[in-house]
JSON list of C-alpha atoms and ligand atoms in Angstrom, two decimals:
[
{"chain": "A", "resi": 1095, "resn": "MET", "atom": "CA", "xyz": [-67.38, 52.77, 26.64]},
{"chain": "A", "resi": 1096, "resn": "ASP", "atom": "CA", "xyz": [-70.90, 51.38, 26.75]},
{"chain": "A", "resi": 1097, "resn": "GLY", "atom": "CA", "xyz": [-71.93, 49.18, 29.69]},
{"chain": "A", "resi": 1098, "resn": "PRO", "atom": "CA", "xyz": [-69.05, 46.77, 30.24]},
{"chain": "A", "resi": 1099, "resn": "VAL", "atom": "CA", "xyz": [-67.70, 47.17, 26.67]},
{"chain": "A", "resi": 1100, "resn": "LEU", "atom": "CA", "xyz": [-64.67, 49.42, 26.34]},
{"chain": "A", "resi": 1101, "resn": "LEU", "atom": "CA", "xyz": [-62.81, 50.35, 23.15]},
{"chain": "A", "resi": 1102, "resn": "ARG", "atom": "CA", "xyz": [-59.32, 51.74, 23.58]},
{"chain": "A", "resi": 1103, "resn": "PRO", "atom": "CA", "xyz": [-56.02, 51.96, 21.71]},
{"chain": "A", "resi": 1104, "resn": "TYR", "atom": "CA", "xyz": [-53.66, 49.01, 22.14]},
{"chain": "A", "resi": 1105, "resn": "ARG", "atom": "CA", "xyz": [-50.74, 49.24, 24.58]},
{"chain": "A", "resi": 1106, "resn": "ARG", "atom": "CA", "xyz": [-47.40, 47.48, 24.49]},
{"chain": "A", "resi": 1107, "resn": "SER", "atom": "CA", "xyz": [-48.42, 45.83, 27.78]},
{"chain": "A", "resi": 1108, "resn": "ASP", "atom": "CA", "xyz": [-51.32, 44.02, 26.02]},
{"chain": "A", "resi": 1109, "resn": "ALA", "atom": "CA", "xyz": [-48.87, 41.44, 24.60]},
{"chain": "A", "resi": 1110, "resn": "ALA", "atom": "CA", "xyz": [-49.52, 38.62, 27.10]},
{"chain": "A", "resi": 1111, "resn": "ALA", "atom": "CA", "xyz": [-53.32, 39.04, 27.21]},
{"chain": "A", "resi": 1112, "resn": "TRP", "atom": "CA", "xyz": [-53.57, 39.38, 23.41]},
{"chain": "A", "resi": 1113, "resn": "SER", "atom": "CA", "xyz": [-51.48, 36.26, 22.90]},
{"chain": "A", "resi": 1114, "resn": "GLU", "atom": "CA", "xyz": [-53.47, 34.21, 25.46]},
{"chain": "A", "resi": 1115, "resn": "VAL", "atom": "CA", "xyz": [-56.78, 35.09, 23.76]},
{"chain": "A", "resi": 1116, "resn": "ARG", "atom": "CA", "xyz": [-55.46, 34.49, 20.25]},
{"chain": "A", "resi": 1117, "resn": "ARG", "atom": "CA", "xyz": [-53.83, 31.16, 21.13]},
{"chain": "A", "resi": 1118, "resn": "ALA", "atom": "CA", "xyz": [-56.88, 29.91, 23.06]},
{"chain": "A", "resi": 1119, "resn": "ASN", "atom": "CA", "xyz": [-59.18, 30.75, 20.10]},
{"chain": "A", "resi": 1120, "resn": "ARG", "atom": "CA", "xyz": [-57.44, 29.17, 17.14]},
{"chain": "A", "resi": 1121, "resn": "PRO", "atom": "CA", "xyz": [-60.35, 26.89, 16.00]},
{"chain": "A", "resi": 1122, "resn": "TRP", "atom": "CA", "xyz": [-62.79, 29.74, 16.62]},
{"chain": "A", "resi": 1123, "resn": "LEU", "atom": "CA", "xyz": [-60.88, 32.41, 14.65]},
{"chain": "A", "resi": 1124, "resn": "ALA", "atom": "CA", "xyz": [-58.84, 30.65, 11.95]},
{"chain": "A", "resi": 1125, "resn": "PRO", "atom": "CA", "xyz": [-61.74, 29.91, 9.53]},
{"chain": "A", "resi": 1126, "resn": "TRP", "atom": "CA", "xyz": [-62.45, 33.64, 9.25]},
{"chain": "A", "resi": 1127, "resn": "GLU", "atom": "CA", "xyz": [-58.98, 35.18, 9.09]},
{"chain": "A", "resi": 1128, "resn": "SER", "atom": "CA", "xyz": [-56.70, 36.06, 6.19]},
{"chain": "A", "resi": 1129, "resn": "SER", "atom": "CA", "xyz": [-54.15, 33.40, 5.29]},
{"chain": "A", "resi": 1130, "resn": "VAL", "atom": "CA", "xyz": [-50.78, 34.00, 6.97]},
{"chain": "A", "resi": 1131, "resn": "ALA", "atom": "CA", "xyz": [-47.60, 31.95, 6.51]},
{"chain": "A", "resi": 1132, "resn": "GLY", "atom": "CA", "xyz": [-46.25, 30.28, 9.64]},
{"chain": "A", "resi": 1133, "resn": "ARG", "atom": "CA", "xyz": [-47.58, 28.59, 12.75]},
{"chain": "A", "resi": 1134, "resn": "TRP", "atom": "CA", "xyz": [-50.58, 30.06, 14.60]},
{"chain": "A", "resi": 1135, "resn": "ASP", "atom": "CA", "xyz": [-48.88, 29.91, 18.02]},
{"chain": "A", "resi": 1136, "resn": "GLU", "atom": "CA", "xyz": [-45.82, 31.69, 16.62]},
{"chain": "A", "resi": 1137, "resn": "TYR", "atom": "CA", "xyz": [-47.51, 34.59, 14.91]},
{"chain": "A", "resi": 1138, "resn": "ASN", "atom": "CA", "xyz": [-49.81, 34.96, 17.91]},
{"chain": "A", "resi": 1139, "resn": "SER", "atom": "CA", "xyz": [-47.03, 34.84, 20.51]},
{"chain": "A", "resi": 1140, "resn": "PRO", "atom": "CA", "xyz": [-46.40, 37.67, 23.00]},
{"chain": "A", "resi": 1141, "resn": "SER", "atom": "CA", "xyz": [-43.24, 38.62, 21.07]},
{"chain": "A", "resi": 1142, "resn": "ALA", "atom": "CA", "xyz": [-45.14, 38.69, 17.73]},
{"chain": "A", "resi": 1143, "resn": "PHE", "atom": "CA", "xyz": [-47.48, 41.27, 19.28]},
{"chain": "A", "resi": 1144, "resn": "ARG", "atom": "CA", "xyz": [-44.61, 43.78, 19.07]},
{"chain": "A", "resi": 1145, "resn": "TYR", "atom": "CA", "xyz": [-44.86, 43.70, 15.26]},
{"chain": "A", "resi": 1146, "resn": "VAL", "atom": "CA", "xyz": [-48.68, 43.64, 15.22]},
{"chain": "A", "resi": 1147, "resn": "HIS", "atom": "CA", "xyz": [-48.68, 46.67, 17.51]},
{"chain": "A", "resi": 1148, "resn": "ARG", "atom": "CA", "xyz": [-46.01, 48.46, 15.47]},
{"chain": "A", "resi": 1149, "resn": "ASP", "atom": "CA", "xyz": [-48.04, 47.98, 12.24]},
{"chain": "A", "resi": 1150, "resn": "GLN", "atom": "CA", "xyz": [-51.21, 49.16, 13.93]},
{"chain": "A", "resi": 1151, "resn": "ARG", "atom": "CA", "xyz": [-49.53, 52.31, 15.27]},
{"chain": "A", "resi": 1152, "resn": "ARG", "atom": "CA", "xyz": [-48.02, 53.02, 11.87]},
{"chain": "A", "resi": 1153, "resn": "SER", "atom": "CA", "xyz": [-51.36, 52.69, 10.08]},
{"chain": "A", "resi": 1154, "resn": "ALA", "atom": "CA", "xyz": [-53.06, 54.89, 12.71]},
{"chain": "A", "resi": 1155, "resn": "ARG", "atom": "CA", "xyz": [-50.30, 57.53, 12.38]},
{"chain": "A", "resi": 1156, "resn": "ARG", "atom": "CA", "xyz": [-50.71, 57.58, 8.61]},
{"chain": "A", "resi": 1157, "resn": "GLY", "atom": "CA", "xyz": [-54.49, 57.91, 8.94]},
{"chain": "A", "resi": 1158, "resn": "GLU", "atom": "CA", "xyz": [-55.05, 54.55, 7.24]},
{"chain": "A", "resi": 1159, "resn": "GLY", "atom": "CA", "xyz": [-56.55, 52.67, 10.17]},
{"chain": "A", "resi": 1160, "resn": "MET", "atom": "CA", "xyz": [-58.26, 52.98, 13.55]},
{"chain": "A", "resi": 1161, "resn": "PRO", "atom": "CA", "xyz": [-57.31, 49.84, 15.54]},
{"chain": "A", "resi": 1162, "resn": "PHE", "atom": "CA", "xyz": [-59.04, 49.24, 18.87]},
{"chain": "A", "resi": 1163, "resn": "ALA", "atom": "CA", "xyz": [-58.59, 46.71, 21.64]},
{"chain": "A", "resi": 1164, "resn": "VAL", "atom": "CA", "xyz": [-62.06, 45.50, 22.68]},
{"chain": "A", "resi": 1165, "resn": "CYS", "atom": "CA", "xyz": [-62.21, 45.06, 26.46]},
{"chain": "A", "resi": 1166, "resn": "LEU", "atom": "CA", "xyz": [-64.78, 43.99, 29.02]},
{"chain": "A", "resi": 1167, "resn": "TYR", "atom": "CA", "xyz": [-64.81, 45.92, 32.27]},
{"chain": "A", "resi": 1168, "resn": "GLU", "atom": "CA", "xyz": [-66.31, 43.66, 34.94]},
{"chain": "A", "resi": 1169, "resn": "ASP", "atom": "CA", "xyz": [-65.84, 43.30, 38.71]},
{"chain": "A", "resi": 1170, "resn": "GLY", "atom": "CA", "xyz": [-63.44, 46.25, 38.65]},
{"chain": "A", "resi": 1171, "resn": "ARG", "atom": "CA", "xyz": [-61.17, 44.51, 36.15]},
{"chain": "A", "resi": 1172, "resn": "GLU", "atom": "CA", "xyz": [-60.48, 45.24, 32.52]},
{"chain": "A", "resi": 1173, "resn": "ARG", "atom": "CA", "xyz": [-59.98, 42.21, 30.28]},
{"chain": "A", "resi": 1174, "resn": "LEU", "atom": "CA", "xyz": [-58.94, 42.22, 26.62]},
{"chain": "A", "resi": 1175, "resn": "VAL", "atom": "CA", "xyz": [-61.50, 40.08, 24.76]},
{"chain": "A", "resi": 1176, "resn": "GLY", "atom": "CA", "xyz": [-61.32, 41.14, 21.13]},
{"chain": "A", "resi": 1177, "resn": "HIS", "atom": "CA", "xyz": [-60.26, 43.40, 18.34]},
{"chain": "A", "resi": 1178, "resn": "LEU", "atom": "CA", "xyz": [-61.91, 45.89, 16.03]},
{"chain": "A", "resi": 1179, "resn": "ASN", "atom": "CA", "xyz": [-60.20, 47.77, 13.24]},
{"chain": "A", "resi": 1180, "resn": "LEU", "atom": "CA", "xyz": [-61.45, 50.34, 10.78]},
{"chain": "A", "resi": 1181, "resn": "GLY", "atom": "CA", "xyz": [-58.95, 49.81, 8.00]},
{"chain": "A", "resi": 1182, "resn": "ASN", "atom": "CA", "xyz": [-58.25, 50.84, 4.41]},
{"chain": "A", "resi": 1183, "resn": "ILE", "atom": "CA", "xyz": [-59.34, 54.37, 5.23]},
{"chain": "A", "resi": 1184, "resn": "VAL", "atom": "CA", "xyz": [-59.58, 56.47, 2.08]},
{"chain": "A", "resi": 1185, "resn": "ARG", "atom": "CA", "xyz": [-60.23, 60.20, 2.48]},
{"chain": "A", "resi": 1186, "resn": "ARG", "atom": "CA", "xyz": [-60.95, 62.78, -0.25]},
{"chain": "A", "resi": 1187, "resn": "ALA", "atom": "CA", "xyz": [-64.19, 62.01, -2.10]},
{"chain": "A", "resi": 1188, "resn": "PHE", "atom": "CA", "xyz": [-64.61, 58.62, -0.38]},
{"chain": "A", "resi": 1189, "resn": "CYS", "atom": "CA", "xyz": [-64.16, 59.11, 3.39]},
{"chain": "A", "resi": 1190, "resn": "SER", "atom": "CA", "xyz": [-64.67, 55.36, 3.77]},
{"chain": "A", "resi": 1191, "resn": "ALA", "atom": "CA", "xyz": [-63.26, 52.43, 5.72]},
{"chain": "A", "resi": 1192, "resn": "TYR", "atom": "CA", "xyz": [-63.67, 48.67, 6.14]},
{"chain": "A", "resi": 1193, "resn": "ALA", "atom": "CA", "xyz": [-64.45, 47.20, 9.56]},
{"chain": "A", "resi": 1194, "resn": "GLY", "atom": "CA", "xyz": [-62.88, 43.94, 10.75]},
{"chain": "A", "resi": 1195, "resn": "TYR", "atom": "CA", "xyz": [-63.43, 42.32, 14.15]},
{"chain": "A", "resi": 1196, "resn": "TRP", "atom": "CA", "xyz": [-63.27, 39.24, 16.34]},
{"chain": "A", "resi": 1197, "resn": "VAL", "atom": "CA", "xyz": [-64.14, 38.34, 19.90]},
{"chain": "A", "resi": 1198, "resn": "ASP", "atom": "CA", "xyz": [-62.97, 35.65, 22.33]},
{"chain": "A", "resi": 1199, "resn": "GLY", "atom": "CA", "xyz": [-65.32, 32.66, 21.87]},
{"chain": "A", "resi": 1200, "resn": "ARG", "atom": "CA", "xyz": [-65.63, 32.48, 25.67]},
{"chain": "A", "resi": 1201, "resn": "VAL", "atom": "CA", "xyz": [-67.67, 35.73, 25.66]},
{"chain": "A", "resi": 1202, "resn": "ALA", "atom": "CA", "xyz": [-69.47, 35.27, 22.32]},
{"chain": "A", "resi": 1203, "resn": "GLY", "atom": "CA", "xyz": [-73.20, 35.89, 22.18]},
{"chain": "A", "resi": 1204, "resn": "ARG", "atom": "CA", "xyz": [-73.22, 38.77, 24.68]},
{"chain": "A", "resi": 1205, "resn": "GLY", "atom": "CA", "xyz": [-73.44, 41.55, 22.11]},
{"chain": "A", "resi": 1206, "resn": "VAL", "atom": "CA", "xyz": [-69.84, 42.65, 22.68]},
{"chain": "A", "resi": 1207, "resn": "ILE", "atom": "CA", "xyz": [-68.98, 43.16, 19.00]},
{"chain": "A", "resi": 1208, "resn": "PRO", "atom": "CA", "xyz": [-72.23, 44.88, 17.94]},
{"chain": "A", "resi": 1209, "resn": "THR", "atom": "CA", "xyz": [-71.65, 47.32, 20.81]},
{"chain": "A", "resi": 1210, "resn": "ALA", "atom": "CA", "xyz": [-67.98, 47.77, 19.87]},
{"chain": "A", "resi": 1211, "resn": "LEU", "atom": "CA", "xyz": [-68.86, 48.28, 16.21]},
{"chain": "A", "resi": 1212, "resn": "ALA", "atom": "CA", "xyz": [-71.53, 50.84, 17.09]},
{"chain": "A", "resi": 1213, "resn": "LEU", "atom": "CA", "xyz": [-69.03, 52.74, 19.28]},
{"chain": "A", "resi": 1214, "resn": "ALA", "atom": "CA", "xyz": [-66.40, 52.66, 16.50]},
{"chain": "A", "resi": 1215, "resn": "VAL", "atom": "CA", "xyz": [-68.82, 53.72, 13.76]},
{"chain": "A", "resi": 1216, "resn": "ASP", "atom": "CA", "xyz": [-70.08, 56.67, 15.81]},
{"chain": "A", "resi": 1217, "resn": "HIS", "atom": "CA", "xyz": [-66.47, 57.69, 16.45]},
{"chain": "A", "resi": 1218, "resn": "ALA", "atom": "CA", "xyz": [-65.69, 57.33, 12.73]},
{"chain": "A", "resi": 1219, "resn": "PHE", "atom": "CA", "xyz": [-68.73, 59.34, 11.61]},
{"chain": "A", "resi": 1220, "resn": "GLY", "atom": "CA", "xyz": [-68.08, 62.01, 14.26]},
{"chain": "A", "resi": 1221, "resn": "PRO", "atom": "CA", "xyz": [-64.50, 62.99, 15.18]},
{"chain": "A", "resi": 1222, "resn": "GLY", "atom": "CA", "xyz": [-63.09, 60.52, 12.61]},
{"chain": "A", "resi": 1223, "resn": "GLY", "atom": "CA", "xyz": [-64.62, 62.44, 9.72]},
{"chain": "A", "resi": 1224, "resn": "LEU", "atom": "CA", "xyz": [-65.70, 59.34, 7.78]},
{"chain": "A", "resi": 1225, "resn": "HIS", "atom": "CA", "xyz": [-68.90, 58.93, 5.80]},
{"chain": "A", "resi": 1226, "resn": "ARG", "atom": "CA", "xyz": [-69.11, 55.22, 4.94]},
{"chain": "A", "resi": 1227, "resn": "ILE", "atom": "CA", "xyz": [-68.21, 51.98, 6.75]},
{"chain": "A", "resi": 1228, "resn": "GLU", "atom": "CA", "xyz": [-68.19, 48.67, 4.89]},
{"chain": "A", "resi": 1229, "resn": "VAL", "atom": "CA", "xyz": [-68.05, 45.13, 6.28]},
{"chain": "A", "resi": 1230, "resn": "ASN", "atom": "CA", "xyz": [-67.31, 42.14, 4.05]},
{"chain": "A", "resi": 1231, "resn": "ILE", "atom": "CA", "xyz": [-68.33, 38.76, 5.41]},
{"chain": "A", "resi": 1232, "resn": "ARG", "atom": "CA", "xyz": [-68.17, 35.18, 4.15]},
{"chain": "A", "resi": 1233, "resn": "PRO", "atom": "CA", "xyz": [-71.69, 33.88, 3.41]},
{"chain": "A", "resi": 1234, "resn": "GLU", "atom": "CA", "xyz": [-71.04, 30.94, 5.78]},
{"chain": "A", "resi": 1235, "resn": "ASN", "atom": "CA", "xyz": [-70.30, 33.26, 8.72]},
{"chain": "A", "resi": 1236, "resn": "GLY", "atom": "CA", "xyz": [-73.77, 33.40, 10.27]},
{"chain": "A", "resi": 1237, "resn": "PRO", "atom": "CA", "xyz": [-72.72, 35.04, 13.57]},
{"chain": "A", "resi": 1238, "resn": "SER", "atom": "CA", "xyz": [-70.89, 37.90, 11.81]},
{"chain": "A", "resi": 1239, "resn": "ARG", "atom": "CA", "xyz": [-73.76, 38.47, 9.40]},
{"chain": "A", "resi": 1240, "resn": "ARG", "atom": "CA", "xyz": [-76.08, 38.67, 12.42]},
{"chain": "A", "resi": 1241, "resn": "VAL", "atom": "CA", "xyz": [-73.89, 41.43, 13.89]},
{"chain": "A", "resi": 1242, "resn": "VAL", "atom": "CA", "xyz": [-74.31, 43.75, 10.89]},
{"chain": "A", "resi": 1243, "resn": "GLU", "atom": "CA", "xyz": [-77.90, 42.75, 10.19]},
{"chain": "A", "resi": 1244, "resn": "LYS", "atom": "CA", "xyz": [-78.89, 43.51, 13.81]},
{"chain": "A", "resi": 1245, "resn": "LEU", "atom": "CA", "xyz": [-77.27, 46.94, 13.48]},
{"chain": "A", "resi": 1246, "resn": "GLY", "atom": "CA", "xyz": [-79.09, 47.62, 10.21]},
{"chain": "A", "resi": 1247, "resn": "PHE", "atom": "CA", "xyz": [-76.17, 47.64, 7.75]},
{"chain": "A", "resi": 1248, "resn": "ARG", "atom": "CA", "xyz": [-77.36, 47.43, 4.14]},
{"chain": "A", "resi": 1249, "resn": "GLU", "atom": "CA", "xyz": [-76.51, 44.32, 2.13]},
{"chain": "A", "resi": 1250, "resn": "GLU", "atom": "CA", "xyz": [-75.08, 45.82, -1.07]},
{"chain": "A", "resi": 1251, "resn": "ALA", "atom": "CA", "xyz": [-72.88, 43.39, -2.95]},
{"chain": "A", "resi": 1252, "resn": "TYR", "atom": "CA", "xyz": [-71.67, 39.88, -3.59]},
{"chain": "A", "resi": 1253, "resn": "HIS", "atom": "CA", "xyz": [-67.90, 39.68, -4.11]},
{"chain": "A", "resi": 1254, "resn": "ALA", "atom": "CA", "xyz": [-66.84, 36.39, -5.74]},
{"chain": "A", "resi": 1255, "resn": "ARG", "atom": "CA", "xyz": [-63.46, 35.00, -4.59]},
{"chain": "A", "resi": 1256, "resn": "TYR", "atom": "CA", "xyz": [-62.88, 38.28, -2.76]},
{"chain": "A", "resi": 1257, "resn": "MET", "atom": "CA", "xyz": [-60.24, 37.51, -0.10]},
{"chain": "A", "resi": 1258, "resn": "HIS", "atom": "CA", "xyz": [-57.71, 34.81, 0.70]},
{"chain": "A", "resi": 1259, "resn": "ILE", "atom": "CA", "xyz": [-59.07, 33.42, 3.96]},
{"chain": "A", "resi": 1260, "resn": "ASP", "atom": "CA", "xyz": [-58.02, 30.24, 5.75]},
{"chain": "A", "resi": 1261, "resn": "GLY", "atom": "CA", "xyz": [-56.17, 28.91, 2.71]},
{"chain": "A", "resi": 1262, "resn": "ALA", "atom": "CA", "xyz": [-58.46, 29.74, -0.24]},
{"chain": "A", "resi": 1263, "resn": "TRP", "atom": "CA", "xyz": [-60.10, 32.61, -2.16]},
{"chain": "A", "resi": 1264, "resn": "ARG", "atom": "CA", "xyz": [-63.48, 33.08, -0.49]},
{"chain": "A", "resi": 1265, "resn": "ASP", "atom": "CA", "xyz": [-66.66, 34.82, -1.63]},
{"chain": "A", "resi": 1266, "resn": "HIS", "atom": "CA", "xyz": [-67.90, 37.67, 0.57]},
{"chain": "A", "resi": 1267, "resn": "ILE", "atom": "CA", "xyz": [-71.14, 39.58, 1.03]},
{"chain": "A", "resi": 1268, "resn": "GLY", "atom": "CA", "xyz": [-70.65, 43.35, 1.19]},
{"chain": "A", "resi": 1269, "resn": "TYR", "atom": "CA", "xyz": [-72.58, 45.34, 3.81]},
{"chain": "A", "resi": 1270, "resn": "ALA", "atom": "CA", "xyz": [-72.38, 49.09, 4.34]},
{"chain": "A", "resi": 1271, "resn": "LEU", "atom": "CA", "xyz": [-73.67, 52.00, 6.37]},
{"chain": "A", "resi": 1272, "resn": "THR", "atom": "CA", "xyz": [-73.32, 55.73, 5.68]},
{"chain": "A", "resi": 1273, "resn": "SER", "atom": "CA", "xyz": [-73.60, 58.55, 8.18]},
{"chain": "A", "resi": 1274, "resn": "GLU", "atom": "CA", "xyz": [-76.98, 59.59, 6.74]},
{"chain": "A", "resi": 1275, "resn": "ASP", "atom": "CA", "xyz": [-78.38, 56.17, 7.66]},
{"chain": "A", "resi": 1276, "resn": "VAL", "atom": "CA", "xyz": [-78.05, 56.82, 11.39]},
{"chain": "A", "resi": 1277, "resn": "ALA", "atom": "CA", "xyz": [-77.99, 60.64, 11.69]},
{"chain": "A", "resi": 1278, "resn": "ALA", "atom": "CA", "xyz": [-81.70, 60.98, 12.43]},
{"chain": "A", "resi": 1279, "resn": "GLU", "atom": "CA", "xyz": [-81.49, 58.28, 15.12]},
{"chain": "A", "resi": 1280, "resn": "GLY", "atom": "CA", "xyz": [-78.67, 59.98, 17.04]},
{"chain": "A", "resi": 1281, "resn": "GLY", "atom": "CA", "xyz": [-76.01, 57.53, 15.85]},
{"chain": "A", "resi": 1282, "resn": "LEU", "atom": "CA", "xyz": [-75.52, 53.78, 15.63]},
{"chain": "A", "resi": 1283, "resn": "LEU", "atom": "CA", "xyz": [-75.10, 53.20, 19.37]},
{"chain": "A", "resi": 1284, "resn": "ALA", "atom": "CA", "xyz": [-78.44, 54.92, 20.04]},
{"chain": "A", "resi": 1285, "resn": "ARG", "atom": "CA", "xyz": [-80.03, 52.72, 17.39]},
{"chain": "A", "resi": 1286, "resn": "TRP", "atom": "CA", "xyz": [-78.45, 49.61, 18.93]},
{"chain": "A", "resi": 1287, "resn": "HIS", "atom": "CA", "xyz": [-79.76, 50.56, 22.41]},
{"chain": "A", "resi": 1288, "resn": "ARG", "atom": "CA", "xyz": [-83.26, 51.04, 21.04]},
{"chain": "A", "resi": 1289, "resn": "LEU", "atom": "CA", "xyz": [-83.19, 47.73, 19.16]},
{"chain": "A", "resi": 1290, "resn": "ARG", "atom": "CA", "xyz": [-81.87, 45.84, 22.19]},
{"chain": "A", "resi": 1291, "resn": "ALA", "atom": "CA", "xyz": [-84.47, 47.36, 24.48]},
{"chain": "A", "resi": 1292, "resn": "ALA", "atom": "CA", "xyz": [-87.20, 46.37, 22.03]},
{"chain": "A", "resi": 1293, "resn": "THR", "atom": "CA", "xyz": [-86.13, 42.71, 22.03]},
{"chain": "A", "resi": 1294, "resn": "VAL", "atom": "CA", "xyz": [-85.80, 42.27, 25.82]},
{"chain": "B", "resi": 1212, "resn": "COA", "atom": "C1", "xyz": [-68.77, 37.29, 14.59]},
{"chain": "B", "resi": 1212, "resn": "COA", "atom": "C2", "xyz": [-68.43, 37.64, 16.04]},
{"chain": "B", "resi": 1212, "resn": "COA", "atom": "C3", "xyz": [-67.40, 38.76, 16.07]},
{"chain": "B", "resi": 1212, "resn": "COA", "atom": "C4", "xyz": [-69.73, 38.08, 16.76]},
{"chain": "B", "resi": 1212, "resn": "COA", "atom": "O1", "xyz": [-69.41, 38.68, 18.00]},
{"chain": "B", "resi": 1212, "resn": "COA", "atom": "P1", "xyz": [-70.39, 38.60, 19.27]},
{"chain": "B", "resi": 1212, "resn": "COA", "atom": "O2", "xyz": [-69.92, 39.62, 20.25]},
{"chain": "B", "resi": 1212, "resn": "COA", "atom": "O3", "xyz": [-70.52, 37.20, 19.75]},
{"chain": "B", "resi": 1212, "resn": "COA", "atom": "O4", "xyz": [-71.80, 39.05, 18.61]},
{"chain": "B", "resi": 1212, "resn": "COA", "atom": "P2", "xyz": [-73.28, 38.78, 19.18]},
{"chain": "B", "resi": 1212, "resn": "COA", "atom": "O5", "xyz": [-73.26, 38.58, 20.65]},
{"chain": "B", "resi": 1212, "resn": "COA", "atom": "O6", "xyz": [-74.14, 39.82, 18.60]},
{"chain": "B", "resi": 1212, "resn": "COA", "atom": "O7", "xyz": [-73.69, 37.38, 18.50]},
{"chain": "B", "resi": 1212, "resn": "COA", "atom": "C5", "xyz": [-73.89, 37.31, 17.09]},
{"chain": "B", "resi": 1212, "resn": "COA", "atom": "C6", "xyz": [-74.50, 35.95, 16.74]},
{"chain": "B", "resi": 1212, "resn": "COA", "atom": "O8", "xyz": [-73.59, 34.91, 17.09]},
{"chain": "B", "resi": 1212, "resn": "COA", "atom": "C7", "xyz": [-74.35, 33.72, 17.38]},
{"chain": "B", "resi": 1212, "resn": "COA", "atom": "N1", "xyz": [-73.93, 33.24, 18.70]},
{"chain": "B", "resi": 1212, "resn": "COA", "atom": "C8", "xyz": [-74.37, 33.57, 19.92]},
{"chain": "B", "resi": 1212, "resn": "COA", "atom": "N2", "xyz": [-73.69, 32.91, 20.88]},
{"chain": "B", "resi": 1212, "resn": "COA", "atom": "C9", "xyz": [-72.78, 32.16, 20.24]},
{"chain": "B", "resi": 1212, "resn": "COA", "atom": "C10", "xyz": [-71.78, 31.26, 20.69]},
{"chain": "B", "resi": 1212, "resn": "COA", "atom": "N3", "xyz": [-71.57, 31.02, 21.99]},
{"chain": "B", "resi": 1212, "resn": "COA", "atom": "N4", "xyz": [-71.01, 30.68, 19.75]},
{"chain": "B", "resi": 1212, "resn": "COA", "atom": "C11", "xyz": [-71.20, 30.90, 18.45]},
{"chain": "B", "resi": 1212, "resn": "COA", "atom": "N5", "xyz": [-72.12, 31.78, 17.96]},
{"chain": "B", "resi": 1212, "resn": "COA", "atom": "C12", "xyz": [-72.91, 32.38, 18.85]},
{"chain": "B", "resi": 1212, "resn": "COA", "atom": "C13", "xyz": [-75.81, 34.10, 17.36]},
{"chain": "B", "resi": 1212, "resn": "COA", "atom": "O9", "xyz": [-76.31, 33.73, 16.08]},
{"chain": "B", "resi": 1212, "resn": "COA", "atom": "C14", "xyz": [-75.76, 35.60, 17.48]},
{"chain": "B", "resi": 1212, "resn": "COA", "atom": "O10", "xyz": [-76.86, 36.22, 16.86]},
{"chain": "B", "resi": 1212, "resn": "COA", "atom": "P3", "xyz": [-78.21, 36.53, 17.71]},
{"chain": "B", "resi": 1212, "resn": "COA", "atom": "O11", "xyz": [-77.89, 37.68, 18.60]},
{"chain": "B", "resi": 1212, "resn": "COA", "atom": "O12", "xyz": [-79.20, 36.84, 16.69]},
{"chain": "B", "resi": 1212, "resn": "COA", "atom": "O13", "xyz": [-78.50, 35.29, 18.53]},
{"chain": "B", "resi": 1212, "resn": "COA", "atom": "C15", "xyz": [-67.87, 36.36, 16.77]},
{"chain": "B", "resi": 1212, "resn": "COA", "atom": "O14", "xyz": [-68.75, 35.29, 16.54]},
{"chain": "B", "resi": 1212, "resn": "COA", "atom": "C16", "xyz": [-66.45, 35.98, 16.30]},
{"chain": "B", "resi": 1212, "resn": "COA", "atom": "O15", "xyz": [-65.47, 36.54, 16.76]},
{"chain": "B", "resi": 1212, "resn": "COA", "atom": "N6", "xyz": [-66.36, 35.01, 15.39]},
{"chain": "B", "resi": 1212, "resn": "COA", "atom": "C17", "xyz": [-65.06, 34.52, 14.90]},
{"chain": "B", "resi": 1212, "resn": "COA", "atom": "C18", "xyz": [-64.30, 35.59, 14.08]},
{"chain": "B", "resi": 1212, "resn": "COA", "atom": "C19", "xyz": [-65.14, 36.24, 13.03]},
{"chain": "B", "resi": 1212, "resn": "COA", "atom": "O16", "xyz": [-66.01, 35.62, 12.43]},
{"chain": "B", "resi": 1212, "resn": "COA", "atom": "N7", "xyz": [-64.90, 37.52, 12.76]},
{"chain": "B", "resi": 1212, "resn": "COA", "atom": "C20", "xyz": [-65.66, 38.27, 11.76]},
{"chain": "B", "resi": 1212, "resn": "COA", "atom": "C21", "xyz": [-65.14, 38.03, 10.39]},
{"chain": "B", "resi": 1212, "resn": "COA", "atom": "S1", "xyz": [-66.13, 38.90, 9.19]}
]
């Protein structure tokens, strides 16, 4: 937790809140998400969450992913407002993962995802035993690029026709951070706090 931003594992009881946020945010999220067959309202229904949650638990159990519900804790209430996953975890000589995230458009622009990503990266580089986190972003996605650029991820690659997103193969820019990049600063959250304080 950092300020009002809380990262926690998903619970079965998140189904209704998850579905409400996903259904309310279709135009906001669909341009940036992998292509899925079916209707948005169906695969984002409360009953569909059962399968999403089952897949997330399975990947976490196998050590392939670290899925987090992103919540805001305000006025004594916790509200699910987004999602952050460290996926495709490869151990051995890589110790790497890819980060994916989204936030409810109704709370965009408050620094929720940079804070959540900093919390997740510090967890991954510490108890999670990872060394490298990558984020791949469509060139057109200015807000997401701002997230990683503000946190000081390195722009490393241009992947042509990299992922099937919103109905077509889309180019992505590859950003990355390794544990050495933030070790001397006391972690990514400490860096983020310093950067935020400097811009206020
Ligand atoms: C990308 C995303 C996760 C950023 O989360 P966030 O918590 O709003 O992040 P920030 O508050 O740091 O805002 C990042 C940038 O978004 C832009 N922004 C701010 N308020 C905004 C709003 N109300 N609507 C749209 N964009 C906004 C600004 O450019 C901001 O950068 P700045 O801090 O330099 O002004 C969020 O925009 C989102 O969920 N987008 C749709 C899904 C998506 O793109 N996922 C990532 C795929 S790689």
